[in-house]
Structure formats: structure tokens, C-alpha cells
Amino acid sequence: MAKIALGVASSISIYKACEILRGFQKEGHDVQVIETRNAAALIPPALFDALSGRRTIVELFDDRQPWSVAHVALAKEIALFVVAPATANILAKFACGLADDFLSTFYLAVRTPVLIAPAMNEAMWIHPQTQDNVRRLRERGVEFVEPAGGYLACGDEGQGRLADPQRIIARGLDLLCRGTGLRGKKVLVTAGPTREAMDPVRYLSNRSSGKMGFEVAREALRRGADVVLIAGPVAIAPPSGLEVVPVTSAAEMKEAVDKHFSGADVTVMAAAVADFMFRAPAVRKVKKETLPAGLEIVRTPDILKELGGRKRPGQILVGFAAETNAVEAAARKKLREKNLDLIVANDVSREGTGFEADVNQAVLIDRRGKSRKTDILSKRALAAVIWDAVEGLREKKK
Ligand code: PMT
């Protein structure tokens, strides 16, 4: 049995929150309802109190609740946070980090998976501001069950109706299952490129956007892990709810990895670490006329190989292989030479997958040599496949 927080905002579809509450209870879960003040004006907390068997929370400072700092204490107890129905207002508050009532303050304290089912007038739903808020929340790992089309309470027809409660419950249960596999485990993920300075204005790097590694970190977080994400210089926002260590060069990445590796149960090196660096970057900008004299290029430390040489029994080490030809053979060689438990090989010569893209295709090979080729998947879905494989390996190691 898990504890679920059910956030309820003031939409006409609020009555469907009762069915959602009951649905989770039928599956054996304990539900704590949190209403906004406007929601409590539509359905008084007493109804949810009776259905849930718990006092519904509305106010930030409520001396009827047993916790000292209620939003933080409750956030630590729950395994899933569902908001259904969610209004445009609550989406905007969550997206901006505004914390002016219990529900919005609670959102910031939550570290478990978050599932939002919006309901509103179609014009409000498709408004660029609302869509921007949804995109920002998605980027941070929030899951959505999108509104359905049909007749709306305001008399309009269009997309805006709260999705079928059974779909919301099913999605919530799905997240709940995924949300426990790595509970209590420490996960270390690297992402993005490294930059090797040539002088104060130029550097050597590669096309990694950080998307793949960020999705790997996000999925570990969804499954309940404590995640440290070591990220090279990227333009995308990291998922919230994890520790981010920003680095620039391979040497900095190695230092950060070394600091966190011994405490990690699973380490996934998705970063595209530059293979070369300048032995002695120039202190001043190198003049065009003097190039390339005096710029000696040397190998960067192979971080993953060093980890493979000193991992302890039970620790799982996952590497990536970015290849352009004979992908599987090259990946098997890296798996062996770097003493990995799993390697995720991707062909980075193909247009539209791999570097920078939102999708990727990979061959996963484990240390026994068993391989599995995926379809072209979103990087989020591929991250789930990778963690399914890691969880399978952990089972075998027990
Ligand atoms: O960031 P995106 O735009 O989403 O793109 C994703 C990706 C293509 C970068 C990702 O899927 C990927 O393939 N990451 C690994 C890139 C890479 O450096 O591959 P490699 O075959 O050169 O290295 C093999 C492994 O050794 C990798 O796990 C790498 O992190 C590690 N390595 C490499 C060099 C080095 N000096 N130290 C290392 O630890």
C-alpha cells in the first residue's frame, strides 16, 4: 500500500476527483486530499474527509494537522502526487515555482513522480502561456494525462474536459509501480559534452545536448532513486528534485565523478566526454597568425575505464558507446575493456537520432553478451528501457 497525495483545484469537473480518490483506494492505497481554497468552495473538505478518512488539507497553516511543517512532512511520506483536476492557474503556479498556498508549496517539496490531469476551457488550454507552462513542467519530469475533447461546462465544444478518471487512475498506478524499483538506491548519471579549452575564447567539444543523460537521470528519479547528475555545459534545464553538479572539462567531470562514485549503487556514463584536450591551454587568445604552433593535443582521462577498474562487487556500471560504424562490435569491445555491466550503443551517424535529437535508437548489451536492439524511441522511453535492463541486472546480482 502506498500513500498518494491528490491535489484538487477548482474546475467544474471537481466531482470526478471523488471517483479518482475511490479508484486509488480500491487498489489498496491511502489518499490524502489537498484542495485549493477555490476548490473547497465548490466541494467542502468534509466530503473528501469522509471519503478519504483523513482531514483534507486546504490552508498552509492549519493547526488541525499533526505535522510541524506539513508540506515537507507529507512530501516525504507519499509515493505519488496526482493533481486532478488541475486549472490553468495551478499549472502556472507550478511552472513558476509560486508558493502562496498549501498545494503550490507542497509541489515544490515533492520528490516523487507528479501526475497532472488538467481541465479547463479549450481557449485557456491551447493558450500559448498555458502550453508553455505544460512544456516547462514536462521538461522537469511532470507527467500529464491530457484533457479530452467534447462538450465543456461553459457551453463550448473542444479539448478541455478532464480525462476519463479511469485513465488517470491507470496512469497513476503505472507511475506508482515504476516509482519504487530504485527506492533507496543512489544513482550517479553523467550527461552532456565536455569542453576542453584551447585559449580563453576557443574550445574543443562535441554535439551532445545532454538530453539523453537528463532523461536517464529523470527516469531514475521517477523510480525512486536519489540521483546525482553531473552535467557538462548544456542549454536545457535539468530535472528538478536531484543534485546537479555542473562541470565544464573532462578533468572537472572526472573530479566530480570520483567524489560521488563510491557511494553510488548504479553509475550511468551518458556524457560525451571529449577524447582530446590541449595539453597547455593558452592564457591569452591565440592570434590567427600563430596557429597551430604550440598547441599540443593529448588524450583526456578515460573516466569510465578507471571506474571499471575499481568498482566494488554489487555496484553496477553502465556506459554508452557513440559509434558511426560496426556499432555492435565496437560496443562489445568497450563493454569488455571498461569492465561494464551494460553498454548502450547508439549509431551517431544517422540523421534525426543520437546527438541533439529527441529520439534515439540503441543496442543494449549486457556483460554476458546478451543484446537487445530497440526501435527508434523518445529519449524518455529509451531511458525507461535502460533502467528496466539495469533493474534486471540487479535482480540477477542478488
Ligand atoms: O546528449 P544528447 O544530444 O542527447 O546525445 C546523446 C549521446 C549521443 C551523447 C549519448 O547517447 C551517448 O552516446 N553518450 C556517450 C558518448 C561517448 O562519449 O561515447 P564514447 O563511445 O566516445 O565513449 C564510451 C563511454 O566512455 C561513454 O560512456 C563515455 O561517457 C565514456 N568516456 C569516454 C571518453 C572519456 N574520456 N571518458 C569516458 O568516461
CSV table of C-alpha atoms and ligand atoms in Angstrom, one decimal:
chain,number,residue,atom,x,y,z
A,1,MET,CA,0.0,0.0,0.0
A,2,ALA,CA,1.3,3.4,-0.9
A,3,LYS,CA,0.3,6.9,0.2
A,4,ILE,CA,-0.9,9.2,-2.6
A,5,ALA,CA,-1.5,13.0,-2.4
A,6,LEU,CA,-4.4,14.0,-4.5
A,7,GLY,CA,-4.4,17.7,-5.3
A,8,VAL,CA,-7.8,19.2,-6.3
A,9,ALA,CA,-8.2,22.6,-8.0
A,10,SER,CA,-11.4,24.5,-8.8
A,11,SER,CA,-12.7,23.1,-12.0
A,12,ILE,CA,-16.3,22.2,-12.7
A,13,SER,CA,-15.0,18.6,-13.1
A,14,ILE,CA,-14.0,18.6,-9.5
A,15,TYR,CA,-16.7,16.0,-8.7
A,16,LYS,CA,-14.7,13.4,-10.7
A,17,ALA,CA,-11.9,13.7,-8.1
A,18,CYS,CA,-14.1,11.6,-5.8
A,19,GLU,CA,-14.0,8.8,-8.4
A,20,ILE,CA,-10.3,9.1,-8.7
A,21,LEU,CA,-9.9,9.0,-4.9
A,22,ARG,CA,-12.1,5.9,-4.7
A,23,GLY,CA,-10.2,4.3,-7.6
A,24,PHE,CA,-6.8,4.6,-5.8
A,25,GLN,CA,-8.4,3.3,-2.6
A,26,LYS,CA,-9.8,0.3,-4.4
A,27,GLU,CA,-6.2,-0.6,-5.3
A,28,GLY,CA,-5.3,-0.5,-1.6
A,29,HIS,CA,-3.7,2.9,-1.5
A,30,ASP,CA,-4.1,5.6,1.2
A,31,VAL,CA,-5.1,9.0,-0.3
A,32,GLN,CA,-4.5,12.4,1.3
A,33,VAL,CA,-6.6,15.1,-0.4
A,34,ILE,CA,-5.3,18.7,-0.8
A,35,GLU,CA,-7.8,21.3,-2.0
A,36,THR,CA,-7.2,24.8,-3.1
A,37,ARG,CA,-9.4,27.4,-1.4
A,38,ASN,CA,-11.5,27.8,-4.5
A,39,ALA,CA,-11.9,24.1,-4.8
A,40,ALA,CA,-13.1,24.0,-1.2
A,41,ALA,CA,-15.7,26.5,-2.2
A,42,LEU,CA,-17.1,24.1,-4.8
A,43,ILE,CA,-16.8,20.8,-2.7
A,44,PRO,CA,-16.3,21.4,1.0
A,45,PRO,CA,-13.4,19.5,2.6
A,46,ALA,CA,-15.9,17.5,4.7
A,47,LEU,CA,-16.9,15.4,1.7
A,48,PHE,CA,-13.3,14.5,0.9
A,49,ASP,CA,-12.7,13.9,4.7
A,50,ALA,CA,-15.4,11.3,4.7
A,51,LEU,CA,-14.3,9.6,1.5
A,52,SER,CA,-10.6,9.5,2.4
A,53,GLY,CA,-10.8,9.0,6.1
A,54,ARG,CA,-8.3,11.8,6.5
A,55,ARG,CA,-8.6,15.5,7.1
A,56,THR,CA,-8.4,17.3,3.8
A,57,ILE,CA,-5.7,20.0,3.7
A,58,VAL,CA,-6.6,23.4,2.4
A,59,GLU,CA,-4.6,26.0,4.4
A,60,LEU,CA,-0.8,26.3,4.6
A,61,PHE,CA,-1.1,27.0,8.4
A,62,ASP,CA,-3.6,24.6,9.8
A,63,ASP,CA,-3.3,23.6,13.5
A,64,ARG,CA,-5.7,20.6,12.9
A,65,GLN,CA,-2.8,18.8,11.1
A,66,PRO,CA,-0.4,16.8,13.1
A,67,TRP,CA,2.8,17.8,11.2
A,68,SER,CA,5.0,20.6,12.3
A,69,VAL,CA,6.0,21.7,8.7
A,70,ALA,CA,3.1,19.9,7.0
A,71,HIS,CA,4.0,20.4,3.3
A,72,VAL,CA,7.5,19.0,3.8
A,73,ALA,CA,6.5,16.1,6.2
A,74,LEU,CA,3.7,15.0,3.8
A,75,ALA,CA,6.0,15.2,0.8
A,76,LYS,CA,8.4,12.7,2.5
A,77,GLU,CA,5.5,10.3,3.1
A,78,ILE,CA,4.0,10.0,-0.3
A,79,ALA,CA,4.9,7.8,-3.2
A,80,LEU,CA,2.9,9.7,-5.8
A,81,PHE,CA,1.4,13.2,-6.3
A,82,VAL,CA,-1.7,13.5,-8.5
A,83,VAL,CA,-3.4,16.7,-9.4
A,84,ALA,CA,-6.8,16.2,-10.9
A,85,PRO,CA,-8.4,18.4,-11.9
A,86,ALA,CA,-5.7,21.0,-12.4
A,87,THR,CA,-6.7,24.5,-13.5
A,88,ALA,CA,-4.7,26.9,-15.7
A,89,ASN,CA,-3.9,28.8,-12.5
A,90,ILE,CA,-2.3,25.9,-10.7
A,91,LEU,CA,-0.3,24.9,-13.8
A,92,ALA,CA,1.1,28.5,-14.0
A,93,LYS,CA,2.0,28.4,-10.3
A,94,PHE,CA,3.7,25.1,-10.5
A,95,ALA,CA,5.6,26.2,-13.6
A,96,CYS,CA,6.8,29.4,-12.0
A,97,GLY,CA,7.5,27.9,-8.6
A,98,LEU,CA,5.0,30.3,-6.9
A,99,ALA,CA,4.2,29.0,-3.4
A,100,ASP,CA,1.3,31.0,-2.0
A,101,ASP,CA,-1.0,28.2,-0.7
A,102,PHE,CA,-0.6,24.6,0.5
A,103,LEU,CA,-1.0,22.9,-2.9
A,104,SER,CA,1.6,25.1,-4.7
A,105,THR,CA,4.0,25.0,-1.8
A,106,PHE,CA,3.6,21.2,-1.5
A,107,TYR,CA,4.5,20.8,-5.2
A,108,LEU,CA,7.9,22.3,-4.6
A,109,ALA,CA,8.6,20.0,-1.7
A,110,VAL,CA,7.6,16.8,-3.6
A,111,ARG,CA,10.4,14.5,-4.9
A,112,THR,CA,8.1,11.6,-6.0
A,113,PRO,CA,6.5,11.3,-9.5
A,114,VAL,CA,3.9,14.0,-10.3
A,115,LEU,CA,0.9,13.4,-12.5
A,116,ILE,CA,-1.3,16.2,-13.6
A,117,ALA,CA,-4.7,16.0,-15.3
A,118,PRO,CA,-5.8,19.5,-16.5
A,119,ALA,CA,-9.3,20.6,-17.1
A,120,MET,CA,-10.4,24.0,-18.4
A,121,ASN,CA,-12.0,25.8,-21.3
A,122,GLU,CA,-10.4,25.0,-24.7
A,123,ALA,CA,-9.2,28.5,-25.3
A,124,MET,CA,-7.4,28.5,-22.0
A,125,TRP,CA,-5.9,25.1,-22.6
A,126,ILE,CA,-4.5,26.0,-26.1
A,127,HIS,CA,-3.3,29.5,-25.0
A,128,PRO,CA,0.4,29.7,-25.6
A,129,GLN,CA,1.0,30.7,-22.0
A,130,THR,CA,-0.7,27.5,-20.7
A,131,GLN,CA,1.1,25.4,-23.3
A,132,ASP,CA,4.4,27.0,-22.3
A,133,ASN,CA,3.7,26.1,-18.6
A,134,VAL,CA,2.9,22.5,-19.6
A,135,ARG,CA,6.1,22.2,-21.6
A,136,ARG,CA,8.2,23.6,-18.7
A,137,LEU,CA,6.6,21.1,-16.3
A,138,ARG,CA,7.1,18.2,-18.7
A,139,GLU,CA,10.8,19.2,-19.1
A,140,ARG,CA,11.0,18.8,-15.3
A,141,GLY,CA,9.6,15.3,-15.5
A,142,VAL,CA,6.0,16.0,-14.6
A,143,GLU,CA,3.6,13.5,-16.4
A,144,PHE,CA,0.3,14.6,-17.9
A,145,VAL,CA,-3.0,13.0,-18.8
A,146,GLU,CA,-4.2,15.5,-21.4
A,147,PRO,CA,-7.7,16.8,-21.4
A,148,ALA,CA,-10.2,15.1,-23.6
A,149,GLY,CA,-12.4,16.7,-26.3
A,150,GLY,CA,-16.2,17.1,-26.1
A,151,TYR,CA,-18.9,19.3,-24.5
A,152,LEU,CA,-17.5,21.7,-21.9
A,153,ALA,CA,-19.2,23.1,-18.9
A,154,CYS,CA,-19.0,26.7,-20.4
A,155,GLY,CA,-21.2,25.5,-23.3
A,156,ASP,CA,-18.3,25.3,-25.8
A,157,GLU,CA,-17.1,22.2,-27.6
A,158,GLY,CA,-13.4,21.4,-27.7
A,159,GLN,CA,-10.5,20.0,-25.8
A,160,GLY,CA,-10.6,20.8,-22.1
A,161,ARG,CA,-12.6,18.1,-20.4
A,162,LEU,CA,-10.9,16.2,-17.5
A,163,ALA,CA,-9.6,12.9,-19.0
A,164,ASP,CA,-11.6,9.8,-18.0
A,165,PRO,CA,-10.9,9.2,-14.3
A,166,GLN,CA,-10.1,5.5,-15.1
A,167,ARG,CA,-7.3,6.7,-17.4
A,168,ILE,CA,-5.9,9.0,-14.7
A,169,ILE,CA,-6.0,6.1,-12.1
A,170,ALA,CA,-4.3,3.7,-14.5
A,171,ARG,CA,-1.6,6.2,-15.3
A,172,GLY,CA,-1.1,6.9,-11.6
A,173,LEU,CA,-0.8,3.2,-10.8
A,174,ASP,CA,1.7,2.8,-13.6
A,175,LEU,CA,3.8,5.6,-12.2
A,176,LEU,CA,3.5,4.1,-8.7
A,177,CYS,CA,4.9,0.7,-9.9
A,178,ARG,CA,7.8,2.4,-11.7
A,179,GLY,CA,8.3,4.7,-8.7
A,180,THR,CA,9.6,2.0,-6.4
A,181,GLY,CA,12.2,-0.1,-8.2
A,182,LEU,CA,15.1,2.2,-7.3
A,183,ARG,CA,13.8,3.4,-4.0
A,184,GLY,CA,16.7,4.0,-1.5
A,185,LYS,CA,19.3,3.5,-4.2
A,186,LYS,CA,22.0,6.1,-5.1
A,187,VAL,CA,22.4,6.7,-8.7
A,188,LEU,CA,25.1,8.7,-10.5
A,189,VAL,CA,24.5,9.9,-14.0
A,190,THR,CA,26.7,12.0,-16.3
A,191,ALA,CA,25.3,13.9,-19.2
A,192,GLY,CA,26.2,16.4,-21.9
A,193,PRO,CA,29.6,17.2,-23.6
A,194,THR,CA,32.8,18.4,-22.0
A,195,ARG,CA,34.7,21.5,-23.3
A,196,GLU,CA,38.4,21.5,-23.5
A,197,ALA,CA,39.8,25.0,-23.6
A,198,MET,CA,42.3,26.0,-26.2
A,199,ASP,CA,42.5,29.6,-25.0
A,200,PRO,CA,40.1,31.9,-23.2
A,201,VAL,CA,37.8,32.0,-26.2
A,202,ARG,CA,38.0,28.7,-28.1
A,203,TYR,CA,37.4,25.1,-27.1
A,204,LEU,CA,37.2,21.5,-28.4
A,205,SER,CA,33.8,19.8,-27.8
A,206,ASN,CA,31.1,17.8,-29.4
A,207,ARG,CA,27.4,18.0,-30.3
A,208,SER,CA,25.9,16.4,-27.1
A,209,SER,CA,22.8,18.3,-25.9
A,210,GLY,CA,22.5,16.5,-22.6
A,211,LYS,CA,19.0,15.3,-23.5
A,212,MET,CA,19.8,11.5,-23.3
A,213,GLY,CA,21.6,11.8,-19.9
A,214,PHE,CA,19.0,14.1,-18.5
A,215,GLU,CA,16.2,11.5,-19.4
A,216,VAL,CA,18.3,8.8,-17.8
A,217,ALA,CA,18.5,10.8,-14.6
A,218,ARG,CA,14.9,11.8,-14.7
A,219,GLU,CA,13.8,8.2,-15.1
A,220,ALA,CA,15.9,7.1,-12.1
A,221,LEU,CA,14.3,9.8,-10.1
A,222,ARG,CA,10.8,8.6,-11.1
A,223,ARG,CA,11.7,5.1,-9.9
A,224,GLY,CA,12.6,6.5,-6.5
A,225,ALA,CA,16.4,6.8,-6.6
A,226,ASP,CA,18.5,9.5,-5.1
A,227,VAL,CA,20.2,11.0,-8.1
A,228,VAL,CA,23.3,13.0,-8.6
A,229,LEU,CA,23.6,14.4,-12.1
A,230,ILE,CA,27.0,15.6,-13.3
A,231,ALA,CA,26.3,17.7,-16.4
A,232,GLY,CA,28.6,19.3,-18.9
A,233,PRO,CA,27.7,22.6,-20.4
A,234,VAL,CA,24.2,22.3,-22.0
A,235,ALA,CA,21.4,24.6,-22.9
A,236,ILE,CA,18.5,22.6,-21.4
A,237,ALA,CA,17.1,22.8,-17.8
A,238,PRO,CA,18.0,19.8,-15.5
A,239,PRO,CA,15.1,17.9,-13.9
A,240,SER,CA,14.2,19.2,-10.5
A,241,GLY,CA,14.5,17.0,-7.4
A,242,LEU,CA,18.0,15.9,-7.9
A,243,GLU,CA,21.5,17.1,-7.1
A,244,VAL,CA,23.1,18.7,-10.2
A,245,VAL,CA,26.9,19.2,-10.4
A,246,PRO,CA,27.8,21.4,-13.3
A,247,VAL,CA,31.2,20.9,-14.9
A,248,THR,CA,33.0,22.1,-18.0
A,249,SER,CA,36.0,20.0,-18.8
A,250,ALA,CA,36.8,16.2,-18.7
A,251,ALA,CA,39.1,16.8,-15.8
A,252,GLU,CA,36.3,18.5,-13.8
A,253,MET,CA,33.9,15.7,-14.7
A,254,LYS,CA,36.4,13.2,-13.5
A,255,GLU,CA,36.9,15.0,-10.2
A,256,ALA,CA,33.1,15.2,-9.7
A,257,VAL,CA,32.6,11.5,-10.7
A,258,ASP,CA,35.4,10.4,-8.4
A,259,LYS,CA,33.7,12.2,-5.5
A,260,HIS,CA,30.3,10.5,-5.9
A,261,PHE,CA,31.2,7.1,-7.4
A,262,SER,CA,32.0,5.2,-4.2
A,263,GLY,CA,28.5,6.0,-2.7
A,264,ALA,CA,26.6,5.1,-5.9
A,265,ASP,CA,24.8,1.8,-6.4
A,266,VAL,CA,24.4,2.4,-10.1
A,267,THR,CA,26.5,4.8,-12.3
A,268,VAL,CA,25.5,5.6,-15.9
A,269,MET,CA,28.0,7.5,-18.1
A,270,ALA,CA,25.9,9.1,-20.8
A,271,ALA,CA,28.2,12.1,-21.1
A,272,ALA,CA,30.0,12.6,-24.3
A,273,VAL,CA,33.4,13.2,-22.7
A,274,ALA,CA,35.8,14.8,-25.2
A,275,ASP,CA,38.6,12.4,-26.0
A,276,PHE,CA,41.2,15.0,-26.5
A,277,MET,CA,42.3,18.2,-24.8
A,278,PHE,CA,45.0,20.8,-25.2
A,279,ARG,CA,48.0,20.0,-23.0
A,280,ALA,CA,48.6,23.6,-22.1
A,281,PRO,CA,45.6,25.9,-22.9
A,282,ALA,CA,46.9,29.4,-23.8
A,283,VAL,CA,46.3,32.1,-21.1
A,284,ARG,CA,45.7,34.7,-23.8
A,285,LYS,CA,43.8,34.5,-27.0
A,286,VAL,CA,45.9,32.8,-29.6
A,287,LYS,CA,46.4,35.0,-32.6
A,288,LYS,CA,45.3,33.7,-36.0
A,289,GLU,CA,48.7,34.1,-37.4
A,290,THR,CA,50.4,31.9,-34.8
A,291,LEU,CA,48.0,28.9,-35.2
A,292,PRO,CA,48.5,26.0,-34.9
A,293,ALA,CA,52.0,26.3,-33.4
A,294,GLY,CA,52.4,25.4,-29.8
A,295,LEU,CA,49.0,23.7,-29.3
A,296,GLU,CA,49.7,20.1,-28.4
A,297,ILE,CA,46.7,17.8,-28.2
A,298,VAL,CA,46.6,14.9,-25.7
A,299,ARG,CA,44.1,12.3,-24.5
A,300,THR,CA,41.7,13.1,-21.7
A,301,PRO,CA,41.4,10.7,-18.8
A,302,ASP,CA,39.1,7.7,-19.7
A,303,ILE,CA,36.8,8.2,-16.7
A,304,LEU,CA,34.6,5.2,-17.3
A,305,LYS,CA,37.6,2.8,-17.8
A,306,GLU,CA,39.0,3.9,-14.5
A,307,LEU,CA,35.7,3.3,-12.8
A,308,GLY,CA,35.5,-0.2,-14.3
A,309,GLY,CA,38.9,-0.9,-12.8
A,310,ARG,CA,37.8,-0.1,-9.3
A,311,LYS,CA,34.1,-0.8,-8.9
A,312,ARG,CA,33.1,-2.9,-5.9
A,313,PRO,CA,31.0,-6.1,-6.0
A,314,GLY,CA,27.4,-5.3,-6.4
A,315,GLN,CA,28.0,-1.9,-7.9
A,316,ILE,CA,26.5,-1.5,-11.4
A,317,LEU,CA,28.4,0.4,-14.1
A,318,VAL,CA,26.7,1.4,-17.4
A,319,GLY,CA,28.4,3.0,-20.3
A,320,PHE,CA,27.3,4.4,-23.6
A,321,ALA,CA,29.0,3.9,-27.0
A,322,ALA,CA,28.7,6.5,-29.6
A,323,GLU,CA,29.7,4.9,-32.9
A,324,THR,CA,29.4,5.6,-36.6
A,325,ASN,CA,30.2,2.1,-38.0
A,326,ALA,CA,30.3,-1.5,-36.8
A,327,VAL,CA,28.3,-0.2,-33.8
A,328,GLU,CA,27.8,-3.5,-32.0
A,329,ALA,CA,31.3,-4.9,-32.4
A,330,ALA,CA,32.8,-1.6,-31.2
A,331,ALA,CA,30.4,-1.5,-28.2
A,332,ARG,CA,31.2,-5.1,-27.2
A,333,LYS,CA,34.9,-4.2,-27.2
A,334,LYS,CA,34.2,-1.2,-24.9
A,335,LEU,CA,32.0,-3.3,-22.6
A,336,ARG,CA,34.9,-5.7,-22.1
A,337,GLU,CA,37.8,-3.2,-21.9
A,338,LYS,CA,36.0,-0.9,-19.5
A,339,ASN,CA,34.6,-3.8,-17.3
A,340,LEU,CA,30.9,-2.6,-17.7
A,341,ASP,CA,27.7,-4.4,-16.7
A,342,LEU,CA,25.8,-2.9,-19.5
A,343,ILE,CA,26.6,-0.8,-22.6
A,344,VAL,CA,24.1,1.3,-24.6
A,345,ALA,CA,25.4,1.6,-28.1
A,346,ASN,CA,24.0,4.2,-30.4
A,347,ASP,CA,24.7,5.0,-34.1
A,348,VAL,CA,25.5,8.7,-34.1
A,349,SER,CA,26.0,8.9,-37.8
A,350,ARG,CA,22.2,8.7,-38.5
A,351,GLU,CA,20.2,11.9,-39.1
A,352,GLY,CA,17.5,12.5,-36.7
A,353,THR,CA,18.6,10.3,-33.8
A,354,GLY,CA,21.5,10.3,-31.3
A,355,PHE,CA,23.1,13.7,-30.8
A,356,GLU,CA,20.7,16.6,-30.1
A,357,ALA,CA,17.6,14.7,-31.3
A,358,ASP,CA,14.6,14.0,-29.1
A,359,VAL,CA,14.7,10.3,-30.2
A,360,ASN,CA,17.3,7.7,-30.2
A,361,GLN,CA,17.8,4.0,-31.1
A,362,ALA,CA,20.2,1.8,-29.3
A,363,VAL,CA,21.5,-1.7,-28.8
A,364,LEU,CA,21.8,-2.7,-25.2
A,365,ILE,CA,24.5,-5.4,-24.5
A,366,ASP,CA,25.0,-6.8,-21.0
A,367,ARG,CA,28.2,-8.4,-19.6
A,368,ARG,CA,27.0,-11.9,-20.5
A,369,GLY,CA,26.8,-10.7,-24.1
A,370,LYS,CA,23.0,-10.7,-24.3
A,371,SER,CA,21.9,-7.9,-26.6
A,372,ARG,CA,18.6,-6.2,-27.4
A,373,LYS,CA,18.0,-3.7,-30.2
A,374,THR,CA,15.3,-1.0,-29.5
A,375,ASP,CA,13.1,0.7,-32.0
A,376,ILE,CA,13.5,4.4,-32.5
A,377,LEU,CA,12.2,5.7,-29.2
A,378,SER,CA,11.9,9.0,-27.4
A,379,LYS,CA,14.9,9.5,-25.2
A,380,ARG,CA,12.5,9.3,-22.3
A,381,ALA,CA,11.3,5.9,-23.4
A,382,LEU,CA,14.8,4.7,-24.1
A,383,ALA,CA,15.8,5.8,-20.6
A,384,ALA,CA,13.0,3.5,-19.2
A,385,VAL,CA,14.3,0.6,-21.3
A,386,ILE,CA,17.8,1.2,-19.9
A,387,TRP,CA,16.5,1.2,-16.3
A,388,ASP,CA,14.4,-1.9,-16.9
A,389,ALA,CA,17.6,-3.6,-18.0
A,390,VAL,CA,19.6,-2.3,-15.0
A,391,GLU,CA,16.8,-3.5,-12.6
A,392,GLY,CA,17.0,-6.9,-14.3
A,393,LEU,CA,20.8,-7.0,-13.7
A,394,ARG,CA,20.3,-6.0,-10.1
A,395,GLU,CA,17.9,-8.9,-9.7
A,396,LYS,CA,20.4,-11.3,-11.1
A,397,LYS,CA,23.2,-10.0,-8.9
A,398,LYS,CA,21.1,-10.6,-5.7
B,1,PMT,O1,23.4,14.4,-25.3
B,1,PMT,P1,22.5,14.1,-26.5
B,1,PMT,O2,22.5,15.2,-27.5
B,1,PMT,O3,21.1,13.6,-26.0
B,1,PMT,O4,23.2,12.8,-27.2
B,1,PMT,C1,23.2,11.6,-26.6
B,1,PMT,C2,24.6,10.9,-26.8
B,1,PMT,C3,24.8,10.5,-28.3
B,1,PMT,C4,25.8,11.8,-26.4
B,1,PMT,C5,24.6,9.6,-25.9
B,1,PMT,O5,23.6,8.8,-26.3
B,1,PMT,C6,25.9,8.9,-26.0
B,1,PMT,O6,26.2,8.1,-26.8
B,1,PMT,N1,26.8,9.2,-25.0
B,1,PMT,C7,28.2,8.7,-24.9
B,1,PMT,C8,29.1,9.5,-25.8
B,1,PMT,C9,30.5,9.0,-25.8
B,1,PMT,O7,31.4,9.7,-25.3
B,1,PMT,O8,30.7,7.8,-26.3
B,1,PMT,P2,32.2,7.0,-26.5
B,1,PMT,O9,31.9,5.8,-27.3
B,1,PMT,O10,33.1,8.0,-27.0
B,1,PMT,O11,32.6,6.7,-25.0
B,1,PMT,C10,32.3,5.4,-24.4
B,1,PMT,C11,31.9,5.6,-22.9
B,1,PMT,O12,33.1,6.1,-22.2
B,1,PMT,C12,30.9,6.6,-22.7
B,1,PMT,O13,30.0,6.2,-21.6
B,1,PMT,C13,31.6,7.9,-22.2
B,1,PMT,O14,30.9,8.6,-21.2
B,1,PMT,C14,32.9,7.3,-21.6
B,1,PMT,N2,34.1,8.1,-21.7
B,1,PMT,C15,34.6,8.5,-22.9
B,1,PMT,C16,35.7,9.2,-23.0
B,1,PMT,C17,36.4,9.6,-21.8
B,1,PMT,N3,37.5,10.3,-21.9
B,1,PMT,N4,35.9,9.2,-20.6
B,1,PMT,C18,34.8,8.5,-20.6
B,1,PMT,O15,34.3,8.2,-19.4
